[in-house]
Each structure stands twice: as structure tokens, then as C-alpha cells.
Short mmCIF file of C-alpha atoms and ligand atoms in Angstrom, two decimals:
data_model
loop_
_atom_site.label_atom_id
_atom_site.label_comp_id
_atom_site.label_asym_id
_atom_site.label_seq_id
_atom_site.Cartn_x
_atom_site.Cartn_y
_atom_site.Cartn_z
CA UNK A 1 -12.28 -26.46 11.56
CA UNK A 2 -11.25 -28.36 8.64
CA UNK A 3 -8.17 -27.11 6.44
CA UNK A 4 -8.18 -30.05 4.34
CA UNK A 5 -8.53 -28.07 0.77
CA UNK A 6 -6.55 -25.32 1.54
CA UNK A 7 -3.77 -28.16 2.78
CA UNK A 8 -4.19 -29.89 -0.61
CA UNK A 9 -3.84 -26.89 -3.09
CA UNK A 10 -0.85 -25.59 -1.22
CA UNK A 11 1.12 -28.64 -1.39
CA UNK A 12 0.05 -28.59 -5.14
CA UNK A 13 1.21 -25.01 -5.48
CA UNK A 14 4.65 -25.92 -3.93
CA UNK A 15 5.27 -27.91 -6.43
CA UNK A 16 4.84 -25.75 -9.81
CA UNK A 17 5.25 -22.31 -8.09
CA UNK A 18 7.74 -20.62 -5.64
CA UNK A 19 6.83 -20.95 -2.19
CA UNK A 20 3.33 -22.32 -3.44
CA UNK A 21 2.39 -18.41 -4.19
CA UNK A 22 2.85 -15.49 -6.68
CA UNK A 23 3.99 -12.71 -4.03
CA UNK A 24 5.53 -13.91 -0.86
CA UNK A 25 3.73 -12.26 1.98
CA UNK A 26 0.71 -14.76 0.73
CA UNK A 27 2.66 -17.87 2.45
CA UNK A 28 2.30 -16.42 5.81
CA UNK A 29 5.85 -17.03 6.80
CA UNK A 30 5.54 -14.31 8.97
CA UNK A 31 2.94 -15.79 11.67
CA UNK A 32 3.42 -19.74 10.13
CA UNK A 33 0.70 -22.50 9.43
CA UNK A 34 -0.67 -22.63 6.08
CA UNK A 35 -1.82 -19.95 3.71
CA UNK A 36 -5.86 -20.30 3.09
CA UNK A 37 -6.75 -20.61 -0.64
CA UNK A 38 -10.16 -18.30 -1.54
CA UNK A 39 -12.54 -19.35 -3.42
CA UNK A 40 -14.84 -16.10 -3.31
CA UNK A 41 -15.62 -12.33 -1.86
CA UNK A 42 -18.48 -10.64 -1.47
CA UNK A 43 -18.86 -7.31 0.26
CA UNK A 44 -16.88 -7.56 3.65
CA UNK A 45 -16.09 -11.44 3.71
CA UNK A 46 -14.03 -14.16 2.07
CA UNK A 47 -14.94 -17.40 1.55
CA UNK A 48 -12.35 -20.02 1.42
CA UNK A 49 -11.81 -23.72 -0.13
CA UNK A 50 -12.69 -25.16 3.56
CA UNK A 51 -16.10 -23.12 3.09
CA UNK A 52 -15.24 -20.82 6.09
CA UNK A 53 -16.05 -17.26 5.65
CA UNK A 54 -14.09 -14.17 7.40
CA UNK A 55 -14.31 -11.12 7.81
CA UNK A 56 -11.60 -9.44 5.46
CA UNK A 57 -9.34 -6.23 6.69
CA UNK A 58 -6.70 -7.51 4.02
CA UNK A 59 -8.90 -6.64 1.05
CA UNK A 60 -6.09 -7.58 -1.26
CA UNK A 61 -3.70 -5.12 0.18
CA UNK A 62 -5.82 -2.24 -0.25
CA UNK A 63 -7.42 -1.85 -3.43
CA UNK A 64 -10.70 -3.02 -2.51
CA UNK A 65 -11.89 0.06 -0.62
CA UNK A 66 -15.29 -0.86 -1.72
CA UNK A 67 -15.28 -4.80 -0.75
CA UNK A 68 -15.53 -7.34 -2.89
CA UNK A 69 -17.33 -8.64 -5.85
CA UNK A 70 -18.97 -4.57 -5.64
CA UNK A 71 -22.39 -4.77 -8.15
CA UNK A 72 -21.07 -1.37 -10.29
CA UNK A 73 -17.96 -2.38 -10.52
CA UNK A 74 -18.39 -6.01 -11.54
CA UNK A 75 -21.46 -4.65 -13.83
CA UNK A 76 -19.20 -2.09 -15.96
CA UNK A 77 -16.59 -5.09 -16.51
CA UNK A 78 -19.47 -7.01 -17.84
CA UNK A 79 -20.35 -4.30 -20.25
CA UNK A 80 -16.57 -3.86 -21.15
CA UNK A 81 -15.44 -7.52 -21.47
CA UNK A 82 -18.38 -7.99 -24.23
CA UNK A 83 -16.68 -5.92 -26.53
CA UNK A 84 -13.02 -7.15 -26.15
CA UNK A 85 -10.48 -7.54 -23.41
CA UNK A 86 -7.59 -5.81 -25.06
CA UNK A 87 -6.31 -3.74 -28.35
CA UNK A 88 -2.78 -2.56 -28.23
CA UNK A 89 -4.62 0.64 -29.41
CA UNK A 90 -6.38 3.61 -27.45
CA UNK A 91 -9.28 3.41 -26.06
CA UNK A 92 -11.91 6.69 -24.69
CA UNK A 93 -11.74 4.78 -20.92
CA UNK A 94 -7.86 6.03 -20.85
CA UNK A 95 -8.52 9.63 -21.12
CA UNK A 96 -11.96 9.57 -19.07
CA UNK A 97 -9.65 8.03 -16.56
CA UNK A 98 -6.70 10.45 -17.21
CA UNK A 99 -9.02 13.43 -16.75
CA UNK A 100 -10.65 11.83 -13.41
CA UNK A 101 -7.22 11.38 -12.02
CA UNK A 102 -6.14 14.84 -12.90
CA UNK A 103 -9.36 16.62 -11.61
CA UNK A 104 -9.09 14.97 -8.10
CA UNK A 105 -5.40 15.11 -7.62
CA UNK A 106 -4.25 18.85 -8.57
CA UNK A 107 -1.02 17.93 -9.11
CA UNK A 108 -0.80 15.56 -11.79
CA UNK A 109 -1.18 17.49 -14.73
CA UNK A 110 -0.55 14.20 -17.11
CA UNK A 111 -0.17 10.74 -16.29
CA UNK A 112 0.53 7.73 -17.79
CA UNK A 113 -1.25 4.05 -16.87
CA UNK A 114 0.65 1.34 -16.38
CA UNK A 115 -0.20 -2.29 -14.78
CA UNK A 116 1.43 -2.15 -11.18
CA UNK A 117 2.71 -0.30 -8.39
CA UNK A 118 6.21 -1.30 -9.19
CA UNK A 119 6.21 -0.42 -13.04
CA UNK A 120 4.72 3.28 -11.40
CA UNK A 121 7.59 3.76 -9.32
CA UNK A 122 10.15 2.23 -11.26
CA UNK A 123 9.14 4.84 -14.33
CA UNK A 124 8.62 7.96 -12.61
CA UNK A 125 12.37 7.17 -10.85
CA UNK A 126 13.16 7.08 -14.63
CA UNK A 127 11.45 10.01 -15.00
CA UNK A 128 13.58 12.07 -12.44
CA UNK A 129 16.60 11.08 -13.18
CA UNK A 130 16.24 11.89 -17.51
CA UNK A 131 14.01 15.17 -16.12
CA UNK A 132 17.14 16.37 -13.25
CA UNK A 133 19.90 14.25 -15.51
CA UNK A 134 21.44 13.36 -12.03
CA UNK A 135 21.46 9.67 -10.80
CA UNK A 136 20.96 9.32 -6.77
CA UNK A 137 17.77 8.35 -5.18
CA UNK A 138 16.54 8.75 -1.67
CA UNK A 139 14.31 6.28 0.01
CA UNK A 140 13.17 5.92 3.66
CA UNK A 141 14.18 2.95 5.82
CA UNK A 142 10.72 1.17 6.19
CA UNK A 143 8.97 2.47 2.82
CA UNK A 144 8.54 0.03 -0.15
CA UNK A 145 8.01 1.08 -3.62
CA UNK A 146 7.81 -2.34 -5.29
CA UNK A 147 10.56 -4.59 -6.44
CA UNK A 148 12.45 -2.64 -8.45
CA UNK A 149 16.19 -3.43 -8.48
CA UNK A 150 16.84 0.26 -7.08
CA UNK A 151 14.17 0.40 -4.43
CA UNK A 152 14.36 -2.83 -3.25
CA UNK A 153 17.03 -1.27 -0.29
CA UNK A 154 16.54 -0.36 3.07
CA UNK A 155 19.15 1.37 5.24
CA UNK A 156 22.20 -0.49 6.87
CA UNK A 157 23.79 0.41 9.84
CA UNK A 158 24.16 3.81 10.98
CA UNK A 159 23.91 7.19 9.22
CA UNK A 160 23.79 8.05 6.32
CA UNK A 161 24.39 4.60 4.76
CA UNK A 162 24.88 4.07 0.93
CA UNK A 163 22.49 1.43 -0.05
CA UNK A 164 22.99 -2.46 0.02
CA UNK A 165 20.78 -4.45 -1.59
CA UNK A 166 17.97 -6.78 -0.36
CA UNK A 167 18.11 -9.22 -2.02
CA UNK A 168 20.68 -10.88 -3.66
CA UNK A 169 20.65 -10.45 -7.88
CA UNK A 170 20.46 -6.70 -7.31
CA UNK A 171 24.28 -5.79 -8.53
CA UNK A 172 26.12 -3.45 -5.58
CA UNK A 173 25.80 -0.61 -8.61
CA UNK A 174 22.30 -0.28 -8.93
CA UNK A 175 21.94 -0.05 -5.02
CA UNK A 176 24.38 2.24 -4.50
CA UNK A 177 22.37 4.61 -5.96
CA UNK A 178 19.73 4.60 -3.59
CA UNK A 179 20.09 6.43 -0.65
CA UNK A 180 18.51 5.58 2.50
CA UNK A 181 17.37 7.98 5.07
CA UNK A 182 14.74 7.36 8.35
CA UNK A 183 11.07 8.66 8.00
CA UNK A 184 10.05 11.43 9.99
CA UNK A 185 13.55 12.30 10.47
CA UNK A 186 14.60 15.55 8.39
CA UNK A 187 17.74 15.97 9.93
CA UNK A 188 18.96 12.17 8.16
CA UNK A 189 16.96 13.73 4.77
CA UNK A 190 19.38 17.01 5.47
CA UNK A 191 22.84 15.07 6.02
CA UNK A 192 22.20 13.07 2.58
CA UNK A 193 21.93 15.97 0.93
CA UNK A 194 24.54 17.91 2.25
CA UNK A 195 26.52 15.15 1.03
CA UNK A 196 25.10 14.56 -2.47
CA UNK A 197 22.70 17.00 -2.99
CA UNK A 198 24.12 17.84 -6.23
CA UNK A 199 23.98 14.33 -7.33
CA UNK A 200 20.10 13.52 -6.33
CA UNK A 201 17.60 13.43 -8.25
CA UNK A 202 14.76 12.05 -6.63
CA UNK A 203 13.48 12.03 -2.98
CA UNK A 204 10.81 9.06 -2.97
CA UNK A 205 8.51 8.65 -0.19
CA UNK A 206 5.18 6.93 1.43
CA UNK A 207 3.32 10.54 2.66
CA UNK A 208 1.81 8.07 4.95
CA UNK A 209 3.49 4.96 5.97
CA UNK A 210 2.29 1.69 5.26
CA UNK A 211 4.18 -1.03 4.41
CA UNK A 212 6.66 -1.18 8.03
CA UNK A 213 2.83 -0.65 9.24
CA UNK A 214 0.98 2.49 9.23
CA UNK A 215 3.41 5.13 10.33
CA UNK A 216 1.45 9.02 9.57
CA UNK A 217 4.29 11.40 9.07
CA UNK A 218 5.09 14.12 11.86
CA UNK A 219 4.27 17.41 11.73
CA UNK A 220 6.69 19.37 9.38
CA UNK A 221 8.18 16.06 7.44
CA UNK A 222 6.64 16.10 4.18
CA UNK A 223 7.06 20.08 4.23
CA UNK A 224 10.63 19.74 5.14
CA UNK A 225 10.77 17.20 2.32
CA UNK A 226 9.17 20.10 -0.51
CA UNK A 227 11.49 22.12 0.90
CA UNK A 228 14.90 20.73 0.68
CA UNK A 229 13.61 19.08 -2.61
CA UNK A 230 13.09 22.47 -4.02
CA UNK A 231 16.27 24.04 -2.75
CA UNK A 232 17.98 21.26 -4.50
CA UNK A 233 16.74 21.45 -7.60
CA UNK A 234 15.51 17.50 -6.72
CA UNK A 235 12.18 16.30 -7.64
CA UNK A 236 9.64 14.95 -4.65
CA UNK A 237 8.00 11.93 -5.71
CA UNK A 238 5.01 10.79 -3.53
CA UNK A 239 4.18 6.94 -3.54
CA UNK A 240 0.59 7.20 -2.97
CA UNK A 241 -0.29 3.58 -4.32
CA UNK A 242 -2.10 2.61 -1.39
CA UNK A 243 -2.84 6.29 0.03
CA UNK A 244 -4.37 7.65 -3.07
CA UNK A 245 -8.26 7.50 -2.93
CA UNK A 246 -7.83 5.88 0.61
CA UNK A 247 -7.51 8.67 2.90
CA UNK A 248 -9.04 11.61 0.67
CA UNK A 249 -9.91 11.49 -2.87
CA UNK A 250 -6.84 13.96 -3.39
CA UNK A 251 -4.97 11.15 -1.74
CA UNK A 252 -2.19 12.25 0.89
CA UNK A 253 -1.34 15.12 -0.48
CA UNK A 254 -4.46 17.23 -0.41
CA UNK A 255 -4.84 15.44 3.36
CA UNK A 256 -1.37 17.27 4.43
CA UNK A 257 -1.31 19.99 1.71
CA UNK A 258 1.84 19.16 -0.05
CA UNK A 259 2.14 19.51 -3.90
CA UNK A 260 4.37 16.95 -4.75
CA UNK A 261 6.26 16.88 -8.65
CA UNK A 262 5.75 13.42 -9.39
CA UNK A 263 3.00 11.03 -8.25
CA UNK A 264 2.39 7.05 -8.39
CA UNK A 265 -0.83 5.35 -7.84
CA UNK A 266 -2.32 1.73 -7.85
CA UNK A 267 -4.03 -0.33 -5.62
CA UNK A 268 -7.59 1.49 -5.18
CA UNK A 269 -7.58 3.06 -8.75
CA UNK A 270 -7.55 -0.07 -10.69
CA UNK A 271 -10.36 -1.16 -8.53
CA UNK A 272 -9.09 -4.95 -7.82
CA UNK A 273 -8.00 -5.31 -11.47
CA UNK A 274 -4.33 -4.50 -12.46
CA UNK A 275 -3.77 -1.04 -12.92
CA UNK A 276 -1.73 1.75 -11.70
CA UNK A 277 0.19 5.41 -12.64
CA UNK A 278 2.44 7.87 -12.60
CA UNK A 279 2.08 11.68 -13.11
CA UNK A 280 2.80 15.37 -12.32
CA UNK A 281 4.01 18.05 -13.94
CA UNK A 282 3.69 18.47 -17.58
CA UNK A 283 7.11 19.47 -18.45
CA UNK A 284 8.19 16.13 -16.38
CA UNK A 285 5.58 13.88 -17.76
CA UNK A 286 6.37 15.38 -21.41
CA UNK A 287 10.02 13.84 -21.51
CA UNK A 288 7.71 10.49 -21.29
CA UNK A 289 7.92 8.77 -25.11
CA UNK A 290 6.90 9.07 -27.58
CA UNK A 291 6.01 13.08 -26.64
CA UNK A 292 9.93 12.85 -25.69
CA UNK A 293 13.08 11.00 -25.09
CA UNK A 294 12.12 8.48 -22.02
CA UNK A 295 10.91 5.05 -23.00
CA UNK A 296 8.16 3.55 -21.19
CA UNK A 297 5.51 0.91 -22.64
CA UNK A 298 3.04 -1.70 -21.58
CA UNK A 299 1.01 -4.52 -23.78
CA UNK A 300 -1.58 -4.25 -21.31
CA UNK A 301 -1.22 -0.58 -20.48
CA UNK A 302 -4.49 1.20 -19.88
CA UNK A 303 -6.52 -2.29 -19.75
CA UNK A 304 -10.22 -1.46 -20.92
CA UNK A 305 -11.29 -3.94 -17.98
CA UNK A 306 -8.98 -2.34 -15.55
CA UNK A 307 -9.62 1.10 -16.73
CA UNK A 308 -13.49 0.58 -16.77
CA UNK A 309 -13.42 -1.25 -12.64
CA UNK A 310 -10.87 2.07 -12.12
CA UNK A 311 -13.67 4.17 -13.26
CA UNK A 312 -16.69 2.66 -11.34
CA UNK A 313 -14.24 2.90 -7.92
CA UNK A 314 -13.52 6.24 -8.27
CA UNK A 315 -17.29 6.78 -9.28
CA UNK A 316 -18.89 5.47 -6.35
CA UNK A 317 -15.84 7.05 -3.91
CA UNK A 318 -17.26 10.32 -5.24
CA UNK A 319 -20.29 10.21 -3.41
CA UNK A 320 -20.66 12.50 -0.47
CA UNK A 321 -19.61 11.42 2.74
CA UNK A 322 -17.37 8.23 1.64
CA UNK A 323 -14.18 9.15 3.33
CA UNK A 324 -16.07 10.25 6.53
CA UNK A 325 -17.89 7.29 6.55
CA UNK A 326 -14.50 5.41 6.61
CA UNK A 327 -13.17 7.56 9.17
CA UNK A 328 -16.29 6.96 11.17
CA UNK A 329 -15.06 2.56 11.03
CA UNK A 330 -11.34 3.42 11.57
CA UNK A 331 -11.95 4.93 14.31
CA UNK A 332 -14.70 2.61 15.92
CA UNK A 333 -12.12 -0.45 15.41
CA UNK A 334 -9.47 1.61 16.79
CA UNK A 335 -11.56 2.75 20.25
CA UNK A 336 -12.61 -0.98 20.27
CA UNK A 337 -9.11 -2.61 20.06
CA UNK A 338 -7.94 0.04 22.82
CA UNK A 339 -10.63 -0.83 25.25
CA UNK A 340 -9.71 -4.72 24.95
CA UNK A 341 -6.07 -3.52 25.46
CA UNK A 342 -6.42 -1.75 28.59
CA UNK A 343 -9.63 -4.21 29.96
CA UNK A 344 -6.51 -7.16 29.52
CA UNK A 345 -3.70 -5.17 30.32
CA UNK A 346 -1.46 -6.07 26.83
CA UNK A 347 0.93 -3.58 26.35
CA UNK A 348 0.74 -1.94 22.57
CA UNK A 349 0.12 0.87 20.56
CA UNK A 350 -2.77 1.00 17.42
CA UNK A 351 -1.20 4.04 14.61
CA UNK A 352 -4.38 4.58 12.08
CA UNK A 353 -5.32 7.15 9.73
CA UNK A 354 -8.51 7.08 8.25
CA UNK A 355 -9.26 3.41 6.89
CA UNK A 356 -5.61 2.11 7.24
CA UNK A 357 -4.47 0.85 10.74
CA UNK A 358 -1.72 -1.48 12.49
CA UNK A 359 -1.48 -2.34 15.85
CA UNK A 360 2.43 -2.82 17.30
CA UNK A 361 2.72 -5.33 20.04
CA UNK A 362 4.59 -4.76 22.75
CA UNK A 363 5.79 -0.94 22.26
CA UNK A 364 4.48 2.47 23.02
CA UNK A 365 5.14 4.71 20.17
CA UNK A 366 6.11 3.95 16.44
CA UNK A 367 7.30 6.61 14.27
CA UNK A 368 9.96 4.73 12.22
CA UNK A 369 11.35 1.48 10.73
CA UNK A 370 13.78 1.07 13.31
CA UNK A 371 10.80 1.67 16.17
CA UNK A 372 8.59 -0.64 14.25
CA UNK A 373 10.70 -3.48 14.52
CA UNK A 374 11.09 -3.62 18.14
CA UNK A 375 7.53 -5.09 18.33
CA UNK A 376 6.19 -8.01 19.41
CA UNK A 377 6.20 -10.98 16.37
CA UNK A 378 5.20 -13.92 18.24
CA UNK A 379 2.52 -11.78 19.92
CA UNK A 380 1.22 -10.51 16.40
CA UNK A 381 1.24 -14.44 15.22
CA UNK A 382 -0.74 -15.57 17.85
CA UNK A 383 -3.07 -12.52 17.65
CA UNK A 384 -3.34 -13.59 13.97
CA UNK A 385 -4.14 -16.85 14.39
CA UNK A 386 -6.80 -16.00 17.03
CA UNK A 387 -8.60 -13.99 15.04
CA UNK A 388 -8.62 -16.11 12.07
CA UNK A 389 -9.88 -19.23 14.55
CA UNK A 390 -12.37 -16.68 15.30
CA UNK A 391 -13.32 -15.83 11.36
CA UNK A 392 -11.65 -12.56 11.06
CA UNK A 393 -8.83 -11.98 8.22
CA UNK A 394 -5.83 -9.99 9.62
CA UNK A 395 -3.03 -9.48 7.34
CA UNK A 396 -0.83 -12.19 8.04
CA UNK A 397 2.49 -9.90 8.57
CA UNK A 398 3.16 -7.60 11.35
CA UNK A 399 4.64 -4.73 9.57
CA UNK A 400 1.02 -4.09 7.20
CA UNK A 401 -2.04 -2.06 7.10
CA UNK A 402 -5.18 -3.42 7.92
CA UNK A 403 -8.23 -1.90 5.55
CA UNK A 404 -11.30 -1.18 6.14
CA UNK A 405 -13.80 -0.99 3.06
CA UNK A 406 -16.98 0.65 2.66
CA UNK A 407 -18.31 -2.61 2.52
CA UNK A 408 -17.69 -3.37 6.29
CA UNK A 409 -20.57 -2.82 8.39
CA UNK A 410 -21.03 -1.71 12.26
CA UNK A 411 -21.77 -5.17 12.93
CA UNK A 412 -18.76 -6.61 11.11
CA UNK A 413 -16.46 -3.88 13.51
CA UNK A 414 -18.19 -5.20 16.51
CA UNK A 415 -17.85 -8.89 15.58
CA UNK A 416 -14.05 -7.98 14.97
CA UNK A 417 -13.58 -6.06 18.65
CA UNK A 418 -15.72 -8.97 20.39
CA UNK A 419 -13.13 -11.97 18.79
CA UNK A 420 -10.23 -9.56 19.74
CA UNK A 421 -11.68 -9.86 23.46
CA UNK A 422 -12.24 -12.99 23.72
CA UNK A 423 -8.42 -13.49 22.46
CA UNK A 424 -6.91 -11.21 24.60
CA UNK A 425 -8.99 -13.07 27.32
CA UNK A 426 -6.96 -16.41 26.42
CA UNK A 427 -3.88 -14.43 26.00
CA UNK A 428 -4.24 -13.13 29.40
C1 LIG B 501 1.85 -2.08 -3.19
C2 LIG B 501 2.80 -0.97 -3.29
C3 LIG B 501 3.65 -0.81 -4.38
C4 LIG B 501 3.82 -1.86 -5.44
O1 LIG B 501 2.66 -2.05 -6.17
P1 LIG B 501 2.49 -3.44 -6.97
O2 LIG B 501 1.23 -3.23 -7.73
O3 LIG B 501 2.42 -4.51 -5.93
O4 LIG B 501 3.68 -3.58 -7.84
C5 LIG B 501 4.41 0.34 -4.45
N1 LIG B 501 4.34 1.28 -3.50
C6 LIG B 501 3.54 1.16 -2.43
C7 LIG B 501 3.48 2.25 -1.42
C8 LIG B 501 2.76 0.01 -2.29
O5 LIG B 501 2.01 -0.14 -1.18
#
């Protein structure tokens, strides 16, 4: 299998970019060799410079839940793009888009677009703190929520532990705002804010888990979350940017019946163009400027081309029986990835919800950061690598959801179980 293009561009990207890429998990430090450079999608599959095709479950981190190069989508940016790319002005998309997101996900009441999960996150923490004029943050150990200087924290050691950053350039200040407690633990959630419940003003969480893989939440967490949120007069801010319009239409929330106050989305509703949001309550969102005192503003805010592939997504997810359609795939790659477990004895555990799924080398149950990262990296590498000889496109990082798209067909699952076989056969 020849690499030679891919080879060439990335030693020419070393030169004039960073690590030869624009976000780091693209260099595949995590499994090694050398990132593949695409030159095309269509439907399930990737193309790359080499001409080999794949089978894609990375579907640019999740907001291609309809594949790629999808005919509506592509045809409405088409129509759009004729008649200008950009205005610094409003534009009817915004609201048609505004009134979509509001009719599917009960509780946003307003929103506001913005151009990427991190400028979501970053605004509605904003948002909480102006709204509850209090300062602290809580994150979970595991959960990311962008790059924002304040998120961009995990926990240290122990309990309880006041934030450190990292990465370096984040000053000590800025982290030490963030409090870090472990998901699907309430009792770490209650400590924090027996502590400094006074002093928090935002508990920000993944519903569902899936950037230290895809961890669903136990039973009572996100209801223990509304709960002390409430009792603390501290806002509950769901992250859905990858679980909105993946798992229901309504996102997490309507899945597990939890009203949270504030809400960011991206991925899926920009519909593999650069969009994303934040929203909730109207007495929140109404402290936004210029309605109030909070700045917030974007150049490209509300793109007509981003709004206009957001639209045709959420369009076509409308149709009747999407989501059990996905459900149907998850769940087929899941029971096919089991049986080649057990048939070659390789000890691991698959978590999945609906279209989003990880498999954990090497351990029997993950419910947390800390659990996640006892699995087995050099496994996942080689099972990477494996199926990637074998034309299928695994995220190239342990702790990440794979997706599967509308787009993927029964055949594409069984192709994708068969190459896992015949892996696990070598492996074995
Ligand atoms: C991807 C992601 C973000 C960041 O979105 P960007 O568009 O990459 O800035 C934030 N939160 C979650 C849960 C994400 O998965």
C-alpha cells in the first residue's frame, strides 16, 4: 500500500504548520505512523492522496451524521454560496435556524450562533458567571469543552482538587477557578459544593461522555446534578456539542429527561461547516449583548453557508425513523465487535449509546476518566493500524467516539466486523 503522497504533504505541513496539522489529535501521536491526507468523502468512505478509500467511523469528529459530501446538504450550499458567502448583517437562515433549534430542544428558549464548540462553551461559562455574578466552575475529570483557558483542566490528585492547568500559558488564576470533580460520581459533585457552593456558578458537563471515550452517565447523575445545581442557586450547563442531534433530536437531554439552564451545541448542527451555539433560558440568554450587559460577537457568526448545511442536517434528521435507524448500526457493530472478542478471547469492554461507541482494551468496566485510562494503548494502536491496513477509519486516539452516519450501510458494518476478525485472528 503506497503512502507516498500522504508522506510528502506531511513533511510539507511540518514545515509551515505545528505538528504538520491544525488540531493535534490529526497527527496520530496517539497510535504513531503518519497522519493520511484526504482528498475526498462521499457517503460512508474517504478517499485519500494514496487513492485508498476507507470506511469512515471518524466522520470529522461527529458532525457528519449524514456522511459525506450528502446531495441536500451540498445542494442548499450551492444555492446559498450564489448569492454571497458573508454580510456582517442578519440574514432569515439565523432565525429559521434559531426557531428549529428551539422547537426540538425545549429548553433553549434563545440562542445565539457562534463558529465552534469552544467559542459555545467559553460564552455560556460567561454567561453563568455575569447571570449568578459568582466565579467558580465545575468540570468533570475526562470531559472536554474546547480549549478555553478555564476548561482546558482536568483533576489532579486526589479529592476535591483545585484546578491546574493543562497546558502551560494558562496562568494558575484562571485555572483555579475551575473545579474538577469525577463523572458519575455525585458524592465528588457534593464535597465541591459543600466547600464552595456559594462561590459556583456553573456546573458544566458532557450528559454523555465522549471525549475520555463514550462513558453514558449512571442512573441518577445528571438528576443529582439538576438537583444540587438548583439547591445552589448554580446554573447546569449541558455540553451537548457532539450529543445534540446524535442520540435524539432533543439531544441528551430529552434522551435522560433533564432540563438543563444553559445548552451548547456544534458538531452535527453546522452540518460539516463551522457552526455552533449556546442557549437556554431567556432571562440567561437576555444578559447576552446587545439585549444586555455580556459581550459576545463573531465576524462569521451565523454563516449563511453554515447556517443553510445546519438547516438541510437537521432537515433530513427529521425524517421518521433516523435515530432508530442509527440505533439499529450501533448496535449491529457493537454485537459484531463482541462476538470477535469472545471467538479470540481479547479481554475488553465496547460502552455505546446510540451512534457513538468506544471500545477499552484490556478492562472490564469504564465509568470514569480515571477507569478509562487503565486501558490498553498499545493494544488500541495496533487495533488501529489493523483496521486501517484493512480500509477501515478508526479514530486514531483511544479515548474517542467512533460515529456511525446514516450514510453507513449493513454491508459497510459487516465489512468493518469481518477486518476486526481477521485482526483479532493475527492478534491472537
Ligand atoms: C468538540 C467539542 C467541543 C469543542 O468544539 P470545537 O468546535 O472543536 O471548538 C466542545 N465540547 C465537546 C463536548 C466537544 O466534543
Amino acid at each position: 500500500m503506497s503512502t507516498r503522497k500522504s508522506t510528502q504533504l506531511y513533511r510539507r505541513a511540518l514545515k509551515k504548520i505545528p505538528g504538520g496539522v491544525n488540531s493535534p489529535v490529526r497527527a496520530w501521536k496517539a497510535v504513531g505512523g503518519i497522519p493520511k491526507f484526504i482528498r475526498r468523502g462521499k457517503g460512508s468512505h474517504i478517499i485519500d492522496v494514496d487513492k485508498k478509500k476507507y470506511i469512515d467511523f471518524v466522520a470529522s469528529w461527529g458532525p457528519l451524521i449524514l456522511g459525506h459530501a450528502n446531495r441536500s446538504v451540498l445542494r442548499q450550499l450551492e444555492q446559498v454560496a450564489k448569492n454571497g458567502t458573508t454580510f456582517g448583517a442578519p440574514t432569515e437562515g439565523e432565525i429559521k435556524l434559531a426557531e428549529a433549534v428551539c422547537r426540538l430542544v425545549p429548553s433553549i428558549q434563545k440562542l445565539r450562533l457562534v463558529s465552534s464548540g469552544t467559542e459555545a462553551t467559553m460564552s455560556a461559562i460567561r454567561l453563568a458567571r455575569a447571570y449568578t455574578n459568582r466565579t467558580k466552575v465545575v468540570k468533570f475529570d475526562g470531559c472536554y469543552h474546547g480549549h478555553t483557558d478555564g476548561l482546558l483542566v482536568k483533576a489532579g490528585s486526589g479529592v476535591a482538587t483545585l484546578g491546574l492547568p493543562d497546558s502551560p500559558g494558562i496562568p494558575r488564576g484562571f485555572a483555579r477557578e475551575t473545579l474538577v470533580a469525577t463523572f458519575n460520581d455525585v458524592g465528588s459533585v457534593e464535597k465541591l459544593f459543600y466547600r464552595y457552593g456559594k462561590s459556583i456558578a456553573a456546573v458544566i458537563v458532557e450528559p454523555v461522555c465522549g471525549n475520555m471515550g463514550v462513558i453514558p452517565p449512571a442512573p441518577i447523575f445528571l438528576s443529582s446534578l439538576r438537583k444540587i445545581t438548583r439547591s445552589h442557586g448554580t446554573l447546569l450547563i449541558f455540553d451537548e456539542v457532539i450529543t445534540g442531534f446524535r442520540l435524539t433530536l432533543g439531544g441528551a437531554q430529552q434522551l435522560y429527561g433533564i432540563k438543563p439552564d444553559l445548552t451548547c451545541l456544534g458538531k452535527i448542527l453546522g452540518g460539516g461547516l463551522p457552526l455552533a451555539a449556546f442557549g437556554g433560558q431567556r432571562k440567561i440568554m437576555d444578559l447576552l449583548a446587545p439585549e444586555g450587559p455580556v459581550y459576545q460577537a463573531g465576524t462569521l457568526s451565523g454563516n449563511p453557508l453554515a447556517v443553510a448545511a445546519g438547516l438541510a442536517t437537521l432537515s433530513l434528521l427529521s425524517r421518521q425513523g433516523i435515530y432508530k435507524a442509527l440505533e439499529g448500526r450501533g448496535k449491529r457493530l457493537q454485537d459484531g465487535f463482541e462476538d470477535v472478542l469472545r471467538k479470540h478471547r481479547i479481554s475488553a469492554t465496547i460502552n455505546r449509546i446510540g451512534s457513538m461507541m468506544t471500545i477499552f482494551f484490556g478492562v472490564e468496566k469504564v465509568r470514569n476518566a480515571a477507569e478509562a485510562r487503565k486501558c490498553d494503548r498499545k493494544l488500541f494502536a495496533r487495533f488501529f493500524h489493523g483496521m486501517l491496513k484493512r480500509g477501515i477509519y478508526m479514530p486514531p486516539a483511544p479515548f474517542e467516539a467512533a460515529f456511525v452516519s446514516v450514510a453507513h450501510t449493513m454491508a459497510d458494518l459487516d465489512r468493518t466486523i469481518a477486518a476486526f476478525d481477521q485482526w483479532a485472528a493475527g492478534e491472537t
